[in-house]
mmCIF file of C-alpha atoms in Angstrom:
data_model
loop_
_atom_site.group_PDB
_atom_site.id
_atom_site.type_symbol
_atom_site.label_atom_id
_atom_site.label_comp_id
_atom_site.label_asym_id
_atom_site.label_seq_id
_atom_site.Cartn_x
_atom_site.Cartn_y
_atom_site.Cartn_z
ATOM 1 C CA ASP Z 11 11.441 75.163 -29.378
ATOM 2 C CA GLU Z 12 14.442 77.460 -29.425
ATOM 3 C CA VAL Z 13 14.853 77.284 -33.154
ATOM 4 C CA GLU Z 14 11.087 78.020 -33.682
ATOM 5 C CA GLY Z 15 11.345 81.001 -31.312
ATOM 6 C CA ASP Z 16 14.384 82.463 -33.152
ATOM 7 C CA LEU Z 17 12.723 82.058 -36.509
ATOM 8 C CA TYR Z 18 9.537 83.765 -35.297
ATOM 9 C CA GLU Z 19 11.581 86.834 -33.938
ATOM 10 C CA LEU Z 20 13.455 87.005 -37.212
ATOM 11 C CA PHE Z 21 10.139 86.900 -39.102
ATOM 12 C CA GLN Z 22 8.709 89.768 -37.022
ATOM 13 C CA ARG Z 23 11.737 92.018 -37.766
ATOM 14 C CA ARG Z 24 11.515 91.161 -41.472
ATOM 15 C CA VAL Z 25 7.874 92.133 -41.542
ATOM 16 C CA GLU Z 26 8.722 95.584 -40.397
ATOM 17 C CA THR Z 27 11.620 96.060 -42.766
ATOM 18 C CA ASN Z 28 10.710 93.930 -45.840
ATOM 19 C CA GLY Z 29 6.963 93.538 -45.721
ATOM 20 C CA VAL Z 30 4.739 90.516 -44.948
ATOM 21 C CA GLN Z 31 5.130 88.612 -48.281
ATOM 22 C CA ARG Z 32 8.889 88.755 -48.361
ATOM 23 C CA ALA Z 33 9.165 87.918 -44.686
ATOM 24 C CA GLN Z 34 6.899 84.820 -45.251
ATOM 25 C CA LEU Z 35 8.976 83.702 -48.170
ATOM 26 C CA LEU Z 36 12.287 84.040 -46.182
ATOM 27 C CA TYR Z 37 10.592 82.303 -43.241
ATOM 28 C CA CYS Z 38 9.819 79.238 -45.426
ATOM 29 C CA LEU Z 39 13.346 79.263 -46.816
ATOM 30 C CA ASN Z 40 14.821 79.310 -43.295
ATOM 31 C CA VAL Z 41 12.583 76.411 -42.223
ATOM 32 C CA PHE Z 42 13.862 74.248 -45.150
ATOM 33 C CA MET Z 43 17.435 75.153 -44.328
ATOM 34 C CA PHE Z 44 16.986 73.790 -40.808
ATOM 35 C CA LEU Z 45 15.722 70.436 -42.042
ATOM 36 C CA HIS Z 46 19.123 68.826 -41.486
ATOM 37 C CA PRO Z 47 19.563 65.343 -40.034
ATOM 38 C CA ASP Z 48 21.635 66.763 -37.146
ATOM 39 C CA TYR Z 49 18.691 68.987 -36.128
ATOM 40 C CA ILE Z 50 16.011 66.221 -36.257
ATOM 41 C CA ARG Z 51 15.381 64.433 -33.035
ATOM 42 C CA LYS Z 52 15.680 60.743 -33.397
ATOM 43 C CA ARG Z 53 12.736 58.739 -32.195
ATOM 44 C CA LYS Z 54 13.506 56.326 -29.447
ATOM 45 C CA HIS Z 55 12.369 52.795 -30.175
ATOM 46 C CA TYR Z 56 11.677 50.518 -27.290
ATOM 47 C CA PRO Z 57 12.140 46.787 -27.765
ATOM 48 C CA PHE Z 58 8.890 44.767 -28.012
ATOM 49 C CA ASN Z 59 9.868 42.520 -25.097
ATOM 50 C CA HIS Z 60 10.796 45.370 -22.722
ATOM 51 C CA PRO Z 61 10.394 44.079 -19.187
ATOM 52 C CA ALA Z 62 8.581 47.209 -17.985
ATOM 53 C CA MET Z 63 5.965 46.736 -20.687
ATOM 54 C CA PHE Z 64 5.189 43.152 -19.522
ATOM 55 C CA ARG Z 65 5.212 44.135 -15.842
ATOM 56 C CA ASN Z 66 2.681 46.850 -16.661
ATOM 57 C CA TYR Z 67 0.486 44.524 -18.632
ATOM 58 C CA LEU Z 68 0.676 42.055 -15.781
ATOM 59 C CA LYS Z 69 -0.364 44.663 -13.258
ATOM 60 C CA VAL Z 70 -3.312 45.809 -15.384
ATOM 61 C CA ALA Z 71 -4.497 42.160 -15.924
ATOM 62 C CA THR Z 72 -4.203 41.433 -12.232
ATOM 63 C CA ARG Z 73 -6.137 44.487 -11.247
ATOM 64 C CA ASN Z 74 -8.891 43.805 -13.834
ATOM 65 C CA ALA Z 75 -9.113 40.171 -12.757
ATOM 66 C CA THR Z 76 -9.336 41.138 -9.092
ATOM 67 C CA LYS Z 77 -11.982 43.790 -9.861
ATOM 68 C CA HIS Z 78 -14.123 41.540 -12.097
ATOM 69 C CA LYS Z 79 -13.569 38.055 -10.700
ATOM 70 C CA PHE Z 80 -16.647 36.506 -12.220
ATOM 71 C CA TYR Z 81 -15.851 37.557 -15.784
ATOM 72 C CA ALA Z 82 -12.187 36.762 -15.268
ATOM 73 C CA ALA Z 83 -13.101 33.212 -14.114
ATOM 74 C CA ILE Z 84 -15.233 32.779 -17.244
ATOM 75 C CA ASN Z 85 -12.494 33.927 -19.546
ATOM 76 C CA VAL Z 86 -9.849 31.762 -17.873
ATOM 77 C CA LEU Z 87 -12.157 28.744 -17.848
ATOM 78 C CA GLY Z 88 -13.046 29.264 -21.507
ATOM 79 C CA LEU Z 89 -9.439 29.627 -22.507
ATOM 80 C CA ALA Z 90 -8.475 26.484 -20.582
ATOM 81 C CA ILE Z 91 -11.263 24.462 -22.121
ATOM 82 C CA GLY Z 92 -10.425 25.734 -25.626
ATOM 83 C CA MET Z 93 -6.723 24.948 -25.307
ATOM 84 C CA THR Z 94 -7.567 21.418 -23.856
ATOM 85 C CA CYS Z 95 -9.927 20.655 -26.719
ATOM 86 C CA CYS Z 96 -7.400 21.813 -29.280
ATOM 87 C CA LEU Z 97 -4.682 19.637 -27.647
ATOM 88 C CA LEU Z 98 -6.979 16.614 -27.570
ATOM 89 C CA ILE Z 99 -7.963 17.059 -31.154
ATOM 90 C CA PHE Z 100 -4.332 17.407 -32.215
ATOM 91 C CA LEU Z 101 -3.353 14.228 -30.272
ATOM 92 C CA TYR Z 102 -6.262 12.293 -31.833
ATOM 93 C CA VAL Z 103 -5.519 13.351 -35.387
ATOM 94 C CA ASN Z 104 -1.782 12.730 -34.888
ATOM 95 C CA HIS Z 105 -2.548 9.256 -33.648
ATOM 96 C CA GLU Z 106 -4.883 8.461 -36.545
ATOM 97 C CA LEU Z 107 -2.412 9.708 -39.111
ATOM 98 C CA SER Z 108 0.436 7.624 -37.505
ATOM 99 C CA TYR Z 109 -1.297 4.244 -38.294
ATOM 100 C CA ASP Z 110 1.155 1.801 -39.846
ATOM 101 C CA SER Z 111 3.686 4.554 -40.282
ATOM 102 C CA PHE Z 112 6.342 2.465 -38.373
ATOM 103 C CA HIS Z 113 6.659 0.073 -41.362
ATOM 104 C CA THR Z 114 9.810 1.039 -43.202
ATOM 105 C CA LYS Z 115 8.183 0.035 -46.534
ATOM 106 C CA ALA Z 116 4.864 1.735 -45.777
ATOM 107 C CA ASP Z 117 5.012 3.875 -49.000
ATOM 108 C CA ARG Z 118 5.465 0.655 -51.146
ATOM 109 C CA ILE Z 119 2.782 -1.528 -49.475
ATOM 110 C CA TYR Z 120 -0.467 -1.943 -51.274
ATOM 111 C CA ARG Z 121 -3.604 -3.894 -50.434
ATOM 112 C CA LEU Z 122 -5.372 -5.885 -53.091
ATOM 113 C CA VAL Z 123 -9.146 -5.445 -52.951
ATOM 114 C CA THR Z 124 -12.086 -6.812 -54.851
ATOM 115 C CA ASP Z 125 -14.918 -4.852 -56.556
ATOM 116 C CA ILE Z 126 -18.193 -6.751 -56.416
ATOM 117 C CA LYS Z 127 -20.496 -5.217 -59.077
ATOM 118 C CA THR Z 128 -24.211 -5.592 -58.625
ATOM 119 C CA PRO Z 129 -27.003 -4.181 -60.882
ATOM 120 C CA THR Z 130 -27.310 -1.232 -58.592
ATOM 121 C CA GLU Z 131 -23.865 -0.586 -57.060
ATOM 122 C CA THR Z 132 -20.218 -1.546 -56.815
ATOM 123 C CA ILE Z 133 -19.145 -2.954 -53.396
ATOM 124 C CA LYS Z 134 -15.454 -2.643 -52.533
ATOM 125 C CA GLU Z 135 -14.219 -5.425 -50.262
ATOM 126 C CA GLY Z 136 -10.847 -5.521 -48.674
ATOM 127 C CA VAL Z 137 -10.502 -9.235 -49.473
ATOM 128 C CA THR Z 138 -9.623 -11.317 -52.468
ATOM 129 C CA SER Z 139 -9.317 -15.013 -53.484
ATOM 130 C CA THR Z 140 -6.444 -17.020 -52.122
ATOM 131 C CA PRO Z 141 -4.786 -17.849 -55.501
ATOM 132 C CA MET Z 142 -4.757 -14.242 -56.560
ATOM 133 C CA ALA Z 143 -1.549 -13.418 -54.746
ATOM 134 C CA ALA Z 144 0.586 -15.865 -56.771
ATOM 135 C CA TYR Z 145 -0.843 -14.754 -60.052
ATOM 136 C CA VAL Z 146 -0.295 -11.065 -59.230
ATOM 137 C CA LYS Z 147 3.348 -11.691 -58.470
ATOM 138 C CA ALA Z 148 3.856 -13.792 -61.659
ATOM 139 C CA ASP Z 149 2.002 -11.380 -63.948
ATOM 140 C CA PHE Z 150 3.244 -8.032 -62.658
ATOM 141 C CA PRO Z 151 7.046 -7.777 -62.463
ATOM 142 C CA GLU Z 152 6.817 -4.589 -60.438
ATOM 143 C CA VAL Z 153 5.435 -6.571 -57.450
ATOM 144 C CA GLU Z 154 8.506 -7.361 -55.349
ATOM 145 C CA ASP Z 155 6.793 -9.590 -52.748
ATOM 146 C CA MET Z 156 3.367 -10.491 -51.492
ATOM 147 C CA VAL Z 157 1.767 -11.845 -48.313
ATOM 148 C CA ARG Z 158 -1.566 -13.386 -47.736
ATOM 149 C CA ILE Z 159 -3.278 -12.631 -44.436
ATOM 150 C CA ASP Z 160 -6.499 -13.965 -42.915
ATOM 151 C CA TYR Z 161 -8.100 -13.628 -39.537
ATOM 152 C CA GLY Z 162 -8.597 -16.719 -37.459
ATOM 153 C CA GLN Z 163 -10.273 -18.024 -34.334
ATOM 154 C CA PHE Z 164 -9.304 -21.280 -32.823
ATOM 155 C CA LEU Z 165 -8.812 -23.175 -29.590
ATOM 156 C CA LEU Z 166 -5.204 -23.264 -28.271
ATOM 157 C CA GLN Z 167 -4.045 -25.399 -25.377
ATOM 158 C CA ARG Z 168 -0.879 -26.062 -23.305
ATOM 159 C CA ARG Z 169 -1.352 -28.622 -20.556
ATOM 160 C CA GLU Z 170 -4.106 -27.327 -18.348
ATOM 161 C CA LYS Z 171 -4.146 -23.883 -19.948
ATOM 162 C CA VAL Z 172 -6.896 -23.639 -22.619
ATOM 163 C CA PHE Z 173 -7.776 -20.396 -24.347
ATOM 164 C CA GLN Z 174 -10.170 -19.515 -27.190
ATOM 165 C CA GLU Z 175 -8.039 -17.268 -29.333
ATOM 166 C CA ASP Z 176 -10.259 -14.794 -31.199
ATOM 167 C CA ASN Z 177 -7.427 -12.319 -31.877
ATOM 168 C CA ALA Z 178 -5.267 -14.285 -34.290
ATOM 169 C CA LEU Z 179 -3.872 -13.962 -37.783
ATOM 170 C CA LEU Z 180 -2.810 -16.538 -40.407
ATOM 171 C CA ALA Z 181 -0.039 -15.379 -42.731
ATOM 172 C CA ASP Z 182 2.502 -16.419 -45.356
ATOM 173 C CA SER Z 183 6.178 -16.720 -44.489
ATOM 174 C CA THR Z 184 6.798 -13.340 -46.197
ATOM 175 C CA PHE Z 185 4.870 -11.494 -43.502
ATOM 176 C CA PHE Z 186 7.992 -10.235 -41.744
ATOM 177 C CA ASN Z 187 9.556 -9.231 -45.099
ATOM 178 C CA VAL Z 188 6.627 -7.028 -46.117
ATOM 179 C CA PHE Z 189 5.858 -5.606 -42.626
ATOM 180 C CA SER Z 190 8.300 -4.261 -40.122
ATOM 181 C CA PHE Z 191 7.316 -6.398 -37.176
ATOM 182 C CA SER Z 192 10.476 -7.547 -35.500
ATOM 183 C CA LEU Z 193 11.112 -10.801 -33.617
ATOM 184 C CA LEU Z 194 12.570 -11.048 -30.156
ATOM 185 C CA GLN Z 195 13.244 -14.687 -30.736
ATOM 186 C CA GLY Z 196 13.291 -16.734 -33.976
ATOM 187 C CA ASN Z 197 14.176 -16.230 -37.574
ATOM 188 C CA PRO Z 198 11.785 -13.915 -39.453
ATOM 189 C CA THR Z 199 12.492 -15.695 -42.756
ATOM 190 C CA THR Z 200 11.493 -19.108 -41.646
ATOM 191 C CA ALA Z 201 9.214 -18.508 -38.572
ATOM 192 C CA LEU Z 202 6.037 -18.995 -40.665
ATOM 193 C CA LYS Z 203 7.344 -21.361 -43.337
ATOM 194 C CA ASP Z 204 6.271 -24.716 -42.110
ATOM 195 C CA PRO Z 205 2.701 -25.801 -41.328
ATOM 196 C CA PHE Z 206 1.536 -25.294 -37.782
ATOM 197 C CA SER Z 207 4.375 -22.822 -37.044
ATOM 198 C CA ILE Z 208 3.229 -20.260 -34.516
ATOM 199 C CA VAL Z 209 4.578 -16.881 -33.440
ATOM 200 C CA LEU Z 210 3.455 -15.374 -30.130
ATOM 201 C CA THR Z 211 3.484 -11.844 -28.857
ATOM 202 C CA GLU Z 212 5.140 -11.214 -25.512
ATOM 203 C CA ASP Z 213 1.746 -11.128 -23.726
ATOM 204 C CA ALA Z 214 0.670 -14.346 -25.384
ATOM 205 C CA ALA Z 215 3.993 -16.087 -24.611
ATOM 206 C CA LYS Z 216 3.685 -15.054 -20.942
ATOM 207 C CA LYS Z 217 0.064 -16.317 -20.888
ATOM 208 C CA TYR Z 218 0.955 -19.780 -22.048
ATOM 209 C CA PHE Z 219 4.523 -20.248 -20.757
ATOM 210 C CA GLY Z 220 5.044 -17.807 -17.888
ATOM 211 C CA ASN Z 221 8.772 -17.347 -17.425
ATOM 212 C CA GLU Z 222 9.741 -20.387 -19.510
ATOM 213 C CA ASP Z 223 11.413 -20.116 -22.848
ATOM 214 C CA PRO Z 224 8.643 -20.727 -25.383
ATOM 215 C CA MET Z 225 10.879 -21.391 -28.347
ATOM 216 C CA GLY Z 226 10.363 -24.955 -29.719
ATOM 217 C CA GLN Z 227 7.562 -25.652 -27.264
ATOM 218 C CA ARG Z 228 4.313 -27.244 -28.432
ATOM 219 C CA LEU Z 229 0.748 -25.997 -28.295
ATOM 220 C CA ILE Z 230 -2.325 -28.066 -29.118
ATOM 221 C CA LEU Z 231 -4.408 -26.517 -31.872
ATOM 222 C CA GLU Z 232 -8.173 -27.370 -31.918
ATOM 223 C CA ASN Z 233 -7.558 -30.362 -29.646
ATOM 224 C CA GLU Z 234 -5.974 -32.190 -32.574
ATOM 225 C CA TYR Z 235 -2.916 -30.548 -34.194
ATOM 226 C CA ASP Z 236 0.480 -29.907 -32.692
ATOM 227 C CA ALA Z 237 1.725 -26.320 -33.234
ATOM 228 C CA THR Z 238 5.409 -25.389 -32.665
ATOM 229 C CA VAL Z 239 6.416 -22.034 -31.336
ATOM 230 C CA THR Z 240 8.950 -20.684 -33.814
ATOM 231 C CA GLY Z 241 9.083 -17.031 -32.749
ATOM 232 C CA VAL Z 242 8.298 -14.427 -30.146
ATOM 233 C CA MET Z 243 7.646 -10.809 -31.150
ATOM 234 C CA PRO Z 244 6.890 -7.580 -29.252
ATOM 235 C CA ASN Z 245 3.342 -6.700 -28.601
ATOM 236 C CA VAL Z 246 1.643 -5.105 -31.675
ATOM 237 C CA PRO Z 247 1.646 -1.244 -31.453
ATOM 238 C CA GLU Z 248 -1.666 0.499 -30.885
ATOM 239 C CA ASN Z 249 -1.334 2.423 -34.200
ATOM 240 C CA SER Z 250 -1.223 -0.796 -36.271
ATOM 241 C CA ASN Z 251 -3.953 -1.826 -38.602
ATOM 242 C CA PHE Z 252 -3.401 -5.412 -37.477
ATOM 243 C CA ASP Z 253 -4.344 -6.350 -33.932
ATOM 244 C CA PHE Z 254 -3.297 -9.869 -32.973
ATOM 245 C CA GLU Z 255 -1.569 -11.907 -30.277
ATOM 246 C CA ILE Z 256 -1.192 -15.152 -32.252
ATOM 247 C CA LEU Z 257 0.358 -15.449 -35.687
ATOM 248 C CA LEU Z 258 -0.126 -18.878 -37.328
ATOM 249 C CA SER Z 259 1.423 -19.969 -40.656
ATOM 250 C CA LEU Z 260 -1.149 -19.828 -43.462
ATOM 251 C CA THR Z 261 0.072 -23.287 -44.734
ATOM 252 C CA SER Z 262 -1.573 -24.759 -41.597
ATOM 253 C CA ARG Z 263 -5.027 -24.136 -43.110
ATOM 254 C CA PHE Z 264 -4.108 -26.143 -46.182
ATOM 255 C CA GLU Z 265 -3.049 -29.023 -44.034
ATOM 256 C CA VAL Z 266 -6.297 -28.934 -42.192
ATOM 257 C CA ASN Z 267 -8.387 -28.389 -45.368
ATOM 258 C CA PRO Z 268 -6.223 -29.960 -48.189
#
């Protein structure tokens, strides 16, 4: 303000002595001469997270919420429902994408399927014939290992305890080599090697044997065959494509149906 006032007084004197045009020209020249960094006021920048700013926002929000309680309740409820839905969707998608990701060889495991062609369509089935596995390993050198898996339902008995097991799998001895299911007891290489070898999950072992050690114990299969417990494994994770409590050696089927 002081500089502007001095320039204006100087302009008025020059108008009287030098005329309007020359006074205007000199006025512009003096203005440009004063455009020096030392004479320019620096603008003060406030940090974005200044506490006073947030306190002010909080006061305004509180006053508006108190003044308009109904609309505030609608906004808060809508925000809460929206955040809850987003969180639930995220948890669901994350769980779905995590299926079988705990297998260390997940990126190298492939499932052999069968295309059944009819005159009108091609049906893709997640099953194949039993001999296919051996031929695939023999004819394709890039196949490091293979395992055959089938779902089973059978009657299992120990003394007076009898259960119809509808949640069981039959698998080759390479099951634990392909999939990263660990054993709490037993040898993963030989646990499913012999016919009528059986591996129990922790829940199944407790169901049949309680606090006893199940290793080497016998179970009666279909009221006829003796099955030997060769391993105990942790319960199958929820994000596993396989859901079973009983794991029976696949060679048992060939003994029953030679």
